[in-house]
mmCIF file with all atom_site columns, N, CA and C and ligand atoms in Angstrom:
data_model
loop_
_atom_site.group_PDB
_atom_site.id
_atom_site.type_symbol
_atom_site.label_atom_id
_atom_site.label_alt_id
_atom_site.label_comp_id
_atom_site.label_asym_id
_atom_site.label_entity_id
_atom_site.label_seq_id
_atom_site.pdbx_PDB_ins_code
_atom_site.Cartn_x
_atom_site.Cartn_y
_atom_site.Cartn_z
_atom_site.occupancy
_atom_site.B_iso_or_equiv
_atom_site.pdbx_formal_charge
_atom_site.auth_seq_id
_atom_site.auth_comp_id
_atom_site.auth_asym_id
_atom_site.auth_atom_id
_atom_site.pdbx_PDB_model_num
ATOM   1   N  N   . MET A 1 1  ? 16.174  2.036   9.990   1.00 78.00 ? 1   MET A N   1
ATOM   2   C  CA  . MET A 1 1  ? 16.547  0.924   9.016   1.00 78.00 ? 1   MET A CA  1
ATOM   3   C  C   . MET A 1 1  ? 15.187  0.629   8.481   1.00 78.00 ? 1   MET A C   1
ATOM   4   N  N   . ALA A 1 2  ? 15.784  -0.211  6.783   1.00 90.00 ? 2   ALA A N   1
ATOM   5   C  CA  . ALA A 1 2  ? 14.367  -0.097  5.476   1.00 90.00 ? 2   ALA A CA  1
ATOM   6   C  C   . ALA A 1 2  ? 13.826  -1.584  5.997   1.00 90.00 ? 2   ALA A C   1
ATOM   7   N  N   . SER A 1 3  ? 12.488  -1.734  6.075   1.00 94.00 ? 3   SER A N   1
ATOM   8   C  CA  . SER A 1 3  ? 12.347  -2.324  6.123   1.00 94.00 ? 3   SER A CA  1
ATOM   9   C  C   . SER A 1 3  ? 11.192  -2.480  5.256   1.00 94.00 ? 3   SER A C   1
ATOM   10  N  N   . THR A 1 4  ? 10.736  -3.999  4.648   1.00 96.00 ? 4   THR A N   1
ATOM   11  C  CA  . THR A 1 4  ? 9.473   -4.027  3.574   1.00 96.00 ? 4   THR A CA  1
ATOM   12  C  C   . THR A 1 4  ? 8.344   -4.851  4.474   1.00 96.00 ? 4   THR A C   1
ATOM   13  N  N   . MET A 1 5  ? 6.988   -4.370  3.983   1.00 96.00 ? 5   MET A N   1
ATOM   14  C  CA  . MET A 1 5  ? 5.630   -4.966  4.903   1.00 96.00 ? 5   MET A CA  1
ATOM   15  C  C   . MET A 1 5  ? 5.249   -4.902  3.916   1.00 96.00 ? 5   MET A C   1
ATOM   16  N  N   . THR A 1 6  ? 4.212   -6.568  3.552   1.00 97.00 ? 6   THR A N   1
ATOM   17  C  CA  . THR A 1 6  ? 3.321   -6.849  2.676   1.00 97.00 ? 6   THR A CA  1
ATOM   18  C  C   . THR A 1 6  ? 1.978   -7.300  2.653   1.00 97.00 ? 6   THR A C   1
ATOM   19  N  N   . TYR A 1 7  ? 1.434   -6.513  2.288   1.00 98.00 ? 7   TYR A N   1
ATOM   20  C  CA  . TYR A 1 7  ? -0.098  -5.720  2.987   1.00 98.00 ? 7   TYR A CA  1
ATOM   21  C  C   . TYR A 1 7  ? -1.202  -6.611  1.925   1.00 98.00 ? 7   TYR A C   1
ATOM   22  N  N   . GLN A 1 8  ? -1.761  -7.148  1.436   1.00 98.00 ? 8   GLN A N   1
ATOM   23  C  CA  . GLN A 1 8  ? -2.950  -7.402  0.635   1.00 98.00 ? 8   GLN A CA  1
ATOM   24  C  C   . GLN A 1 8  ? -4.352  -6.281  0.349   1.00 98.00 ? 8   GLN A C   1
ATOM   25  N  N   . VAL A 1 9  ? -4.058  -6.255  -0.942  1.00 98.00 ? 9   VAL A N   1
ATOM   26  C  CA  . VAL A 1 9  ? -5.267  -4.946  -1.436  1.00 98.00 ? 9   VAL A CA  1
ATOM   27  C  C   . VAL A 1 9  ? -6.569  -5.264  -1.789  1.00 98.00 ? 9   VAL A C   1
ATOM   28  N  N   . ASN A 1 10 ? -7.728  -5.275  -1.647  1.00 97.00 ? 10  ASN A N   1
ATOM   29  C  CA  . ASN A 1 10 ? -8.408  -5.205  -2.551  1.00 97.00 ? 10  ASN A CA  1
ATOM   30  C  C   . ASN A 1 10 ? -9.289  -4.706  -3.478  1.00 97.00 ? 10  ASN A C   1
ATOM   31  N  N   . GLY A 1 11 ? -9.341  -4.981  -4.669  1.00 97.00 ? 11  GLY A N   1
ATOM   32  C  CA  . GLY A 1 11 ? -10.706 -3.701  -5.501  1.00 97.00 ? 11  GLY A CA  1
ATOM   33  C  C   . GLY A 1 11 ? -9.708  -2.607  -6.618  1.00 97.00 ? 11  GLY A C   1
ATOM   34  N  N   . MET A 1 12 ? -8.405  -3.507  -6.361  1.00 98.00 ? 12  MET A N   1
ATOM   35  C  CA  . MET A 1 12 ? -7.283  -3.113  -7.425  1.00 98.00 ? 12  MET A CA  1
ATOM   36  C  C   . MET A 1 12 ? -7.789  -4.068  -8.949  1.00 98.00 ? 12  MET A C   1
ATOM   37  N  N   . THR A 1 13 ? -8.629  -3.104  -10.011 1.00 98.00 ? 13  THR A N   1
ATOM   38  C  CA  . THR A 1 13 ? -8.457  -3.941  -11.060 1.00 98.00 ? 13  THR A CA  1
ATOM   39  C  C   . THR A 1 13 ? -7.955  -3.610  -12.811 1.00 98.00 ? 13  THR A C   1
ATOM   40  N  N   . CYS A 1 14 ? -7.260  -2.528  -12.398 1.00 98.00 ? 14  CYS A N   1
ATOM   41  C  CA  . CYS A 1 14 ? -6.238  -1.789  -13.437 1.00 98.00 ? 14  CYS A CA  1
ATOM   42  C  C   . CYS A 1 14 ? -5.038  -1.409  -12.881 1.00 98.00 ? 14  CYS A C   1
ATOM   43  N  N   . GLY A 1 15 ? -4.536  -0.229  -13.836 1.00 98.00 ? 15  GLY A N   1
ATOM   44  C  CA  . GLY A 1 15 ? -3.077  0.730   -13.678 1.00 98.00 ? 15  GLY A CA  1
ATOM   45  C  C   . GLY A 1 15 ? -3.228  1.888   -13.196 1.00 98.00 ? 15  GLY A C   1
ATOM   46  N  N   . HIS A 1 16 ? -4.641  2.511   -12.953 1.00 98.00 ? 16  HIS A N   1
ATOM   47  C  CA  . HIS A 1 16 ? -5.243  3.592   -12.357 1.00 98.00 ? 16  HIS A CA  1
ATOM   48  C  C   . HIS A 1 16 ? -5.100  3.305   -10.751 1.00 98.00 ? 16  HIS A C   1
ATOM   49  N  N   . CYS A 1 17 ? -5.566  1.811   -10.060 1.00 98.00 ? 17  CYS A N   1
ATOM   50  C  CA  . CYS A 1 17 ? -5.733  1.765   -9.076  1.00 98.00 ? 17  CYS A CA  1
ATOM   51  C  C   . CYS A 1 17 ? -4.568  1.491   -8.874  1.00 98.00 ? 17  CYS A C   1
ATOM   52  N  N   . VAL A 1 18 ? -3.773  0.887   -9.494  1.00 98.00 ? 18  VAL A N   1
ATOM   53  C  CA  . VAL A 1 18 ? -1.755  0.593   -8.827  1.00 98.00 ? 18  VAL A CA  1
ATOM   54  C  C   . VAL A 1 18 ? -1.393  2.187   -8.730  1.00 98.00 ? 18  VAL A C   1
ATOM   55  N  N   . ALA A 1 19 ? -1.781  2.984   -9.807  1.00 98.00 ? 19  ALA A N   1
ATOM   56  C  CA  . ALA A 1 19 ? -0.924  4.282   -9.832  1.00 98.00 ? 19  ALA A CA  1
ATOM   57  C  C   . ALA A 1 19 ? -1.988  5.035   -8.373  1.00 98.00 ? 19  ALA A C   1
ATOM   58  N  N   . SER A 1 20 ? -2.699  4.867   -8.171  1.00 98.00 ? 20  SER A N   1
ATOM   59  C  CA  . SER A 1 20 ? -3.131  5.106   -6.893  1.00 98.00 ? 20  SER A CA  1
ATOM   60  C  C   . SER A 1 20 ? -2.881  5.073   -5.416  1.00 98.00 ? 20  SER A C   1
ATOM   61  N  N   . VAL A 1 21 ? -2.469  3.819   -5.404  1.00 98.00 ? 21  VAL A N   1
ATOM   62  C  CA  . VAL A 1 21 ? -2.576  3.513   -4.427  1.00 98.00 ? 21  VAL A CA  1
ATOM   63  C  C   . VAL A 1 21 ? -1.229  3.351   -3.911  1.00 98.00 ? 21  VAL A C   1
ATOM   64  N  N   . THR A 1 22 ? -0.767  3.209   -5.454  1.00 98.00 ? 22  THR A N   1
ATOM   65  C  CA  . THR A 1 22 ? 1.051   4.050   -5.379  1.00 98.00 ? 22  THR A CA  1
ATOM   66  C  C   . THR A 1 22 ? 1.555   4.784   -4.878  1.00 98.00 ? 22  THR A C   1
ATOM   67  N  N   . GLU A 1 23 ? 0.398   6.057   -5.355  1.00 98.00 ? 23  GLU A N   1
ATOM   68  C  CA  . GLU A 1 23 ? 0.440   7.391   -4.706  1.00 98.00 ? 23  GLU A CA  1
ATOM   69  C  C   . GLU A 1 23 ? 0.231   7.895   -3.335  1.00 98.00 ? 23  GLU A C   1
ATOM   70  N  N   . GLU A 1 24 ? -1.182  7.059   -2.996  1.00 98.00 ? 24  GLU A N   1
ATOM   71  C  CA  . GLU A 1 24 ? -0.935  7.303   -1.802  1.00 98.00 ? 24  GLU A CA  1
ATOM   72  C  C   . GLU A 1 24 ? -0.145  6.112   -0.424  1.00 98.00 ? 24  GLU A C   1
ATOM   73  N  N   . LEU A 1 25 ? 0.030   5.964   -0.562  1.00 98.00 ? 25  LEU A N   1
ATOM   74  C  CA  . LEU A 1 25 ? 1.113   4.525   -0.331  1.00 98.00 ? 25  LEU A CA  1
ATOM   75  C  C   . LEU A 1 25 ? 2.435   5.558   0.440   1.00 98.00 ? 25  LEU A C   1
ATOM   76  N  N   . SER A 1 26 ? 2.774   6.179   -1.241  1.00 98.00 ? 26  SER A N   1
ATOM   77  C  CA  . SER A 1 26 ? 4.378   6.671   -0.864  1.00 98.00 ? 26  SER A CA  1
ATOM   78  C  C   . SER A 1 26 ? 4.208   7.933   -0.456  1.00 98.00 ? 26  SER A C   1
ATOM   79  N  N   . ALA A 1 27 ? 2.557   8.482   0.198   1.00 98.00 ? 27  ALA A N   1
ATOM   80  C  CA  . ALA A 1 27 ? 3.307   9.591   0.388   1.00 98.00 ? 27  ALA A CA  1
ATOM   81  C  C   . ALA A 1 27 ? 2.467   9.991   2.067   1.00 98.00 ? 27  ALA A C   1
ATOM   82  N  N   . VAL A 1 28 ? 2.810   8.482   2.825   1.00 97.00 ? 28  VAL A N   1
ATOM   83  C  CA  . VAL A 1 28 ? 3.067   7.835   4.014   1.00 97.00 ? 28  VAL A CA  1
ATOM   84  C  C   . VAL A 1 28 ? 4.549   8.608   4.723   1.00 97.00 ? 28  VAL A C   1
ATOM   85  N  N   . PRO A 1 29 ? 4.219   8.887   5.587   1.00 96.00 ? 29  PRO A N   1
ATOM   86  C  CA  . PRO A 1 29 ? 5.458   8.956   6.511   1.00 96.00 ? 29  PRO A CA  1
ATOM   87  C  C   . PRO A 1 29 ? 6.461   8.220   6.655   1.00 96.00 ? 29  PRO A C   1
ATOM   88  N  N   . GLY A 1 30 ? 7.913   7.943   5.734   1.00 96.00 ? 30  GLY A N   1
ATOM   89  C  CA  . GLY A 1 30 ? 8.891   6.860   5.769   1.00 96.00 ? 30  GLY A CA  1
ATOM   90  C  C   . GLY A 1 30 ? 8.528   5.808   4.865   1.00 96.00 ? 30  GLY A C   1
ATOM   91  N  N   . VAL A 1 31 ? 7.920   5.956   3.872   1.00 98.00 ? 31  VAL A N   1
ATOM   92  C  CA  . VAL A 1 31 ? 7.434   5.818   3.125   1.00 98.00 ? 31  VAL A CA  1
ATOM   93  C  C   . VAL A 1 31 ? 8.386   5.996   2.242   1.00 98.00 ? 31  VAL A C   1
ATOM   94  N  N   . THR A 1 32 ? 9.654   4.714   1.607   1.00 98.00 ? 32  THR A N   1
ATOM   95  C  CA  . THR A 1 32 ? 10.840  4.824   0.294   1.00 98.00 ? 32  THR A CA  1
ATOM   96  C  C   . THR A 1 32 ? 10.330  4.291   -0.673  1.00 98.00 ? 32  THR A C   1
ATOM   97  N  N   . ALA A 1 33 ? 9.130   2.863   -0.670  1.00 98.00 ? 33  ALA A N   1
ATOM   98  C  CA  . ALA A 1 33 ? 8.951   2.286   -2.317  1.00 98.00 ? 33  ALA A CA  1
ATOM   99  C  C   . ALA A 1 33 ? 7.625   1.763   -2.118  1.00 98.00 ? 33  ALA A C   1
ATOM   100 N  N   . VAL A 1 34 ? 7.382   1.483   -2.983  1.00 98.00 ? 34  VAL A N   1
ATOM   101 C  CA  . VAL A 1 34 ? 6.081   0.875   -3.246  1.00 98.00 ? 34  VAL A CA  1
ATOM   102 C  C   . VAL A 1 34 ? 5.686   0.012   -4.135  1.00 98.00 ? 34  VAL A C   1
ATOM   103 N  N   . GLN A 1 35 ? 5.563   -1.448  -3.833  1.00 98.00 ? 35  GLN A N   1
ATOM   104 C  CA  . GLN A 1 35 ? 5.755   -2.401  -5.301  1.00 98.00 ? 35  GLN A CA  1
ATOM   105 C  C   . GLN A 1 35 ? 4.157   -2.557  -5.770  1.00 98.00 ? 35  GLN A C   1
ATOM   106 N  N   . VAL A 1 36 ? 3.340   -2.735  -6.060  1.00 98.00 ? 36  VAL A N   1
ATOM   107 C  CA  . VAL A 1 36 ? 2.064   -3.295  -6.163  1.00 98.00 ? 36  VAL A CA  1
ATOM   108 C  C   . VAL A 1 36 ? 2.127   -4.270  -7.617  1.00 98.00 ? 36  VAL A C   1
ATOM   109 N  N   . ASP A 1 37 ? 1.450   -4.987  -6.818  1.00 98.00 ? 37  ASP A N   1
ATOM   110 C  CA  . ASP A 1 37 ? 0.865   -6.272  -8.421  1.00 98.00 ? 37  ASP A CA  1
ATOM   111 C  C   . ASP A 1 37 ? -0.205  -6.693  -8.028  1.00 98.00 ? 37  ASP A C   1
ATOM   112 N  N   . LEU A 1 38 ? -0.844  -5.697  -9.188  1.00 98.00 ? 38  LEU A N   1
ATOM   113 C  CA  . LEU A 1 38 ? -2.084  -5.952  -9.652  1.00 98.00 ? 38  LEU A CA  1
ATOM   114 C  C   . LEU A 1 38 ? -3.206  -7.596  -9.287  1.00 98.00 ? 38  LEU A C   1
ATOM   115 N  N   . ALA A 1 39 ? -2.124  -8.734  -10.335 1.00 97.00 ? 39  ALA A N   1
ATOM   116 C  CA  . ALA A 1 39 ? -2.482  -10.023 -10.523 1.00 97.00 ? 39  ALA A CA  1
ATOM   117 C  C   . ALA A 1 39 ? -3.154  -10.192 -9.107  1.00 97.00 ? 39  ALA A C   1
ATOM   118 N  N   . SER A 1 40 ? -2.228  -10.336 -8.466  1.00 98.00 ? 40  SER A N   1
ATOM   119 C  CA  . SER A 1 40 ? -2.994  -10.909 -6.804  1.00 98.00 ? 40  SER A CA  1
ATOM   120 C  C   . SER A 1 40 ? -3.473  -9.910  -5.397  1.00 98.00 ? 40  SER A C   1
ATOM   121 N  N   . GLY A 1 41 ? -2.567  -7.971  -5.602  1.00 98.00 ? 41  GLY A N   1
ATOM   122 C  CA  . GLY A 1 41 ? -3.301  -7.583  -5.034  1.00 98.00 ? 41  GLY A CA  1
ATOM   123 C  C   . GLY A 1 41 ? -2.064  -7.513  -3.610  1.00 98.00 ? 41  GLY A C   1
ATOM   124 N  N   . ARG A 1 42 ? -1.425  -7.976  -3.965  1.00 98.00 ? 42  ARG A N   1
ATOM   125 C  CA  . ARG A 1 42 ? 0.039   -7.689  -2.915  1.00 98.00 ? 42  ARG A CA  1
ATOM   126 C  C   . ARG A 1 42 ? 0.477   -6.617  -3.102  1.00 98.00 ? 42  ARG A C   1
ATOM   127 N  N   . VAL A 1 43 ? 0.925   -5.959  -1.861  1.00 98.00 ? 43  VAL A N   1
ATOM   128 C  CA  . VAL A 1 43 ? 1.732   -5.033  -1.923  1.00 98.00 ? 43  VAL A CA  1
ATOM   129 C  C   . VAL A 1 43 ? 2.703   -4.517  -1.015  1.00 98.00 ? 43  VAL A C   1
ATOM   130 N  N   . ASP A 1 44 ? 4.019   -4.172  -1.535  1.00 98.00 ? 44  ASP A N   1
ATOM   131 C  CA  . ASP A 1 44 ? 5.175   -4.771  -1.221  1.00 98.00 ? 44  ASP A CA  1
ATOM   132 C  C   . ASP A 1 44 ? 5.515   -3.511  -0.350  1.00 98.00 ? 44  ASP A C   1
ATOM   133 N  N   . VAL A 1 45 ? 5.425   -2.444  0.504   1.00 98.00 ? 45  VAL A N   1
ATOM   134 C  CA  . VAL A 1 45 ? 6.234   -1.276  0.806   1.00 98.00 ? 45  VAL A CA  1
ATOM   135 C  C   . VAL A 1 45 ? 7.152   -1.295  2.141   1.00 98.00 ? 45  VAL A C   1
ATOM   136 N  N   . THR A 1 46 ? 8.437   -0.392  1.295   1.00 98.00 ? 46  THR A N   1
ATOM   137 C  CA  . THR A 1 46 ? 9.305   -0.082  2.042   1.00 98.00 ? 46  THR A CA  1
ATOM   138 C  C   . THR A 1 46 ? 9.643   0.533   2.369   1.00 98.00 ? 46  THR A C   1
ATOM   139 N  N   . ALA A 1 47 ? 9.857   0.958   4.102   1.00 98.00 ? 47  ALA A N   1
ATOM   140 C  CA  . ALA A 1 47 ? 9.790   1.959   4.869   1.00 98.00 ? 47  ALA A CA  1
ATOM   141 C  C   . ALA A 1 47 ? 11.107  2.380   5.677   1.00 98.00 ? 47  ALA A C   1
ATOM   142 N  N   . ASP A 1 48 ? 11.577  3.366   5.636   1.00 96.00 ? 48  ASP A N   1
ATOM   143 C  CA  . ASP A 1 48 ? 13.333  3.922   6.375   1.00 96.00 ? 48  ASP A CA  1
ATOM   144 C  C   . ASP A 1 48 ? 12.058  3.731   8.315   1.00 96.00 ? 48  ASP A C   1
ATOM   145 N  N   . ALA A 1 49 ? 10.997  3.962   8.605   1.00 90.00 ? 49  ALA A N   1
ATOM   146 C  CA  . ALA A 1 49 ? 11.117  3.526   9.732   1.00 90.00 ? 49  ALA A CA  1
ATOM   147 C  C   . ALA A 1 49 ? 9.667   2.664   9.899   1.00 90.00 ? 49  ALA A C   1
ATOM   148 N  N   . PRO A 1 50 ? 9.362   2.238   11.195  1.00 89.00 ? 50  PRO A N   1
ATOM   149 C  CA  . PRO A 1 50 ? 8.088   1.019   11.644  1.00 89.00 ? 50  PRO A CA  1
ATOM   150 C  C   . PRO A 1 50 ? 6.932   2.196   11.250  1.00 89.00 ? 50  PRO A C   1
ATOM   151 N  N   . LEU A 1 51 ? 6.309   1.547   10.248  1.00 93.00 ? 51  LEU A N   1
ATOM   152 C  CA  . LEU A 1 51 ? 4.603   2.282   9.990   1.00 93.00 ? 51  LEU A CA  1
ATOM   153 C  C   . LEU A 1 51 ? 3.757   1.250   10.114  1.00 93.00 ? 51  LEU A C   1
ATOM   154 N  N   . GLU A 1 52 ? 3.129   2.601   11.187  1.00 93.00 ? 52  GLU A N   1
ATOM   155 C  CA  . GLU A 1 52 ? 1.400   2.025   11.536  1.00 93.00 ? 52  GLU A CA  1
ATOM   156 C  C   . GLU A 1 52 ? 0.679   1.625   10.714  1.00 93.00 ? 52  GLU A C   1
ATOM   157 N  N   . MET A 1 53 ? -0.012  0.082   11.493  1.00 94.00 ? 53  MET A N   1
ATOM   158 C  CA  . MET A 1 53 ? -0.748  -0.153  10.447  1.00 94.00 ? 53  MET A CA  1
ATOM   159 C  C   . MET A 1 53 ? -2.122  0.664   10.096  1.00 94.00 ? 53  MET A C   1
ATOM   160 N  N   . SER A 1 54 ? -2.512  1.192   11.148  1.00 96.00 ? 54  SER A N   1
ATOM   161 C  CA  . SER A 1 54 ? -4.062  2.273   10.633  1.00 96.00 ? 54  SER A CA  1
ATOM   162 C  C   . SER A 1 54 ? -3.197  3.434   9.685   1.00 96.00 ? 54  SER A C   1
ATOM   163 N  N   . ALA A 1 55 ? -2.025  3.425   9.819   1.00 97.00 ? 55  ALA A N   1
ATOM   164 C  CA  . ALA A 1 55 ? -1.277  4.583   8.444   1.00 97.00 ? 55  ALA A CA  1
ATOM   165 C  C   . ALA A 1 55 ? -1.671  4.226   7.164   1.00 97.00 ? 55  ALA A C   1
ATOM   166 N  N   . VAL A 1 56 ? -1.454  2.776   7.081   1.00 97.00 ? 56  VAL A N   1
ATOM   167 C  CA  . VAL A 1 56 ? -1.319  2.232   5.625   1.00 97.00 ? 56  VAL A CA  1
ATOM   168 C  C   . VAL A 1 56 ? -2.472  1.976   5.048   1.00 97.00 ? 56  VAL A C   1
ATOM   169 N  N   . VAL A 1 57 ? -3.690  1.646   6.118   1.00 98.00 ? 57  VAL A N   1
ATOM   170 C  CA  . VAL A 1 57 ? -4.606  0.964   6.069   1.00 98.00 ? 57  VAL A CA  1
ATOM   171 C  C   . VAL A 1 57 ? -5.787  2.532   5.517   1.00 98.00 ? 57  VAL A C   1
ATOM   172 N  N   . ALA A 1 58 ? -5.070  3.752   6.018   1.00 98.00 ? 58  ALA A N   1
ATOM   173 C  CA  . ALA A 1 58 ? -5.845  4.137   5.928   1.00 98.00 ? 58  ALA A CA  1
ATOM   174 C  C   . ALA A 1 58 ? -5.915  5.369   4.553   1.00 98.00 ? 58  ALA A C   1
ATOM   175 N  N   . ALA A 1 59 ? -3.643  4.863   4.279   1.00 98.00 ? 59  ALA A N   1
ATOM   176 C  CA  . ALA A 1 59 ? -3.654  5.200   2.540   1.00 98.00 ? 59  ALA A CA  1
ATOM   177 C  C   . ALA A 1 59 ? -4.569  4.420   1.911   1.00 98.00 ? 59  ALA A C   1
ATOM   178 N  N   . VAL A 1 60 ? -5.103  3.663   2.074   1.00 98.00 ? 60  VAL A N   1
ATOM   179 C  CA  . VAL A 1 60 ? -5.155  2.745   0.949   1.00 98.00 ? 60  VAL A CA  1
ATOM   180 C  C   . VAL A 1 60 ? -6.563  3.141   0.661   1.00 98.00 ? 60  VAL A C   1
ATOM   181 N  N   . GLU A 1 61 ? -7.369  3.275   1.894   1.00 98.00 ? 61  GLU A N   1
ATOM   182 C  CA  . GLU A 1 61 ? -8.678  3.616   2.017   1.00 98.00 ? 61  GLU A CA  1
ATOM   183 C  C   . GLU A 1 61 ? -8.486  5.233   0.898   1.00 98.00 ? 61  GLU A C   1
ATOM   184 N  N   . GLU A 1 62 ? -7.950  6.120   1.167   1.00 98.00 ? 62  GLU A N   1
ATOM   185 C  CA  . GLU A 1 62 ? -7.680  7.386   1.255   1.00 98.00 ? 62  GLU A CA  1
ATOM   186 C  C   . GLU A 1 62 ? -8.332  6.793   -0.885  1.00 98.00 ? 62  GLU A C   1
ATOM   187 N  N   . ALA A 1 63 ? -6.856  6.347   -0.715  1.00 98.00 ? 63  ALA A N   1
ATOM   188 C  CA  . ALA A 1 63 ? -6.753  6.039   -2.725  1.00 98.00 ? 63  ALA A CA  1
ATOM   189 C  C   . ALA A 1 63 ? -8.197  4.876   -2.965  1.00 98.00 ? 63  ALA A C   1
ATOM   190 N  N   . GLY A 1 64 ? -9.094  4.809   -2.415  1.00 98.00 ? 64  GLY A N   1
ATOM   191 C  CA  . GLY A 1 64 ? -10.261 4.126   -2.650  1.00 98.00 ? 64  GLY A CA  1
ATOM   192 C  C   . GLY A 1 64 ? -10.589 2.486   -2.619  1.00 98.00 ? 64  GLY A C   1
ATOM   193 N  N   . TYR A 1 65 ? -9.628  2.047   -1.325  1.00 98.00 ? 65  TYR A N   1
ATOM   194 C  CA  . TYR A 1 65 ? -9.544  0.461   -1.164  1.00 98.00 ? 65  TYR A CA  1
ATOM   195 C  C   . TYR A 1 65 ? -9.559  0.182   -0.886  1.00 98.00 ? 65  TYR A C   1
ATOM   196 N  N   . GLU A 1 66 ? -8.792  -0.931  -0.320  1.00 97.00 ? 66  GLU A N   1
ATOM   197 C  CA  . GLU A 1 66 ? -8.982  -1.650  1.698   1.00 97.00 ? 66  GLU A CA  1
ATOM   198 C  C   . GLU A 1 66 ? -7.907  -2.384  1.466   1.00 97.00 ? 66  GLU A C   1
ATOM   199 N  N   . VAL A 1 67 ? -7.466  -2.419  2.711   1.00 98.00 ? 67  VAL A N   1
ATOM   200 C  CA  . VAL A 1 67 ? -6.525  -3.772  3.270   1.00 98.00 ? 67  VAL A CA  1
ATOM   201 C  C   . VAL A 1 67 ? -7.213  -5.230  3.966   1.00 98.00 ? 67  VAL A C   1
ATOM   202 N  N   . ALA A 1 68 ? -6.838  -6.401  2.676   1.00 95.00 ? 68  ALA A N   1
ATOM   203 C  CA  . ALA A 1 68 ? -7.632  -7.254  4.049   1.00 95.00 ? 68  ALA A CA  1
ATOM   204 C  C   . ALA A 1 68 ? -6.583  -7.622  4.645   1.00 95.00 ? 68  ALA A C   1
ATOM   205 N  N   . ARG A 1 69 ? -7.450  -7.662  6.407   1.00 77.00 ? 69  ARG A N   1
ATOM   206 C  CA  . ARG A 1 69 ? -6.812  -8.440  7.706   1.00 77.00 ? 69  ARG A CA  1
ATOM   207 C  C   . ARG A 1 69 ? -7.531  -9.957  7.971   1.00 77.00 ? 69  ARG A C   1
HETATM 208 CU CU1 . CU  B 2 .  ? -8.188  0.726   -12.353 1.00 69.05 ? 101 CU  B CU1 1
#
């Protein structure tokens, strides 16, 4: 069942940042859609399986940013 979780990502400043975060999160198993709002840092991640918070954090860090917690 698809569900959408919202995360707050710090450090994104431009379209390249958005693209990097989108790419890394899209590569997480189960993720079907990623929607980033650059202005607020809000990231909506839709997945067809429950996501581990650690997998989301790792993907964002891989892109070079940080999930606010
Ligand atoms: Cu950037």
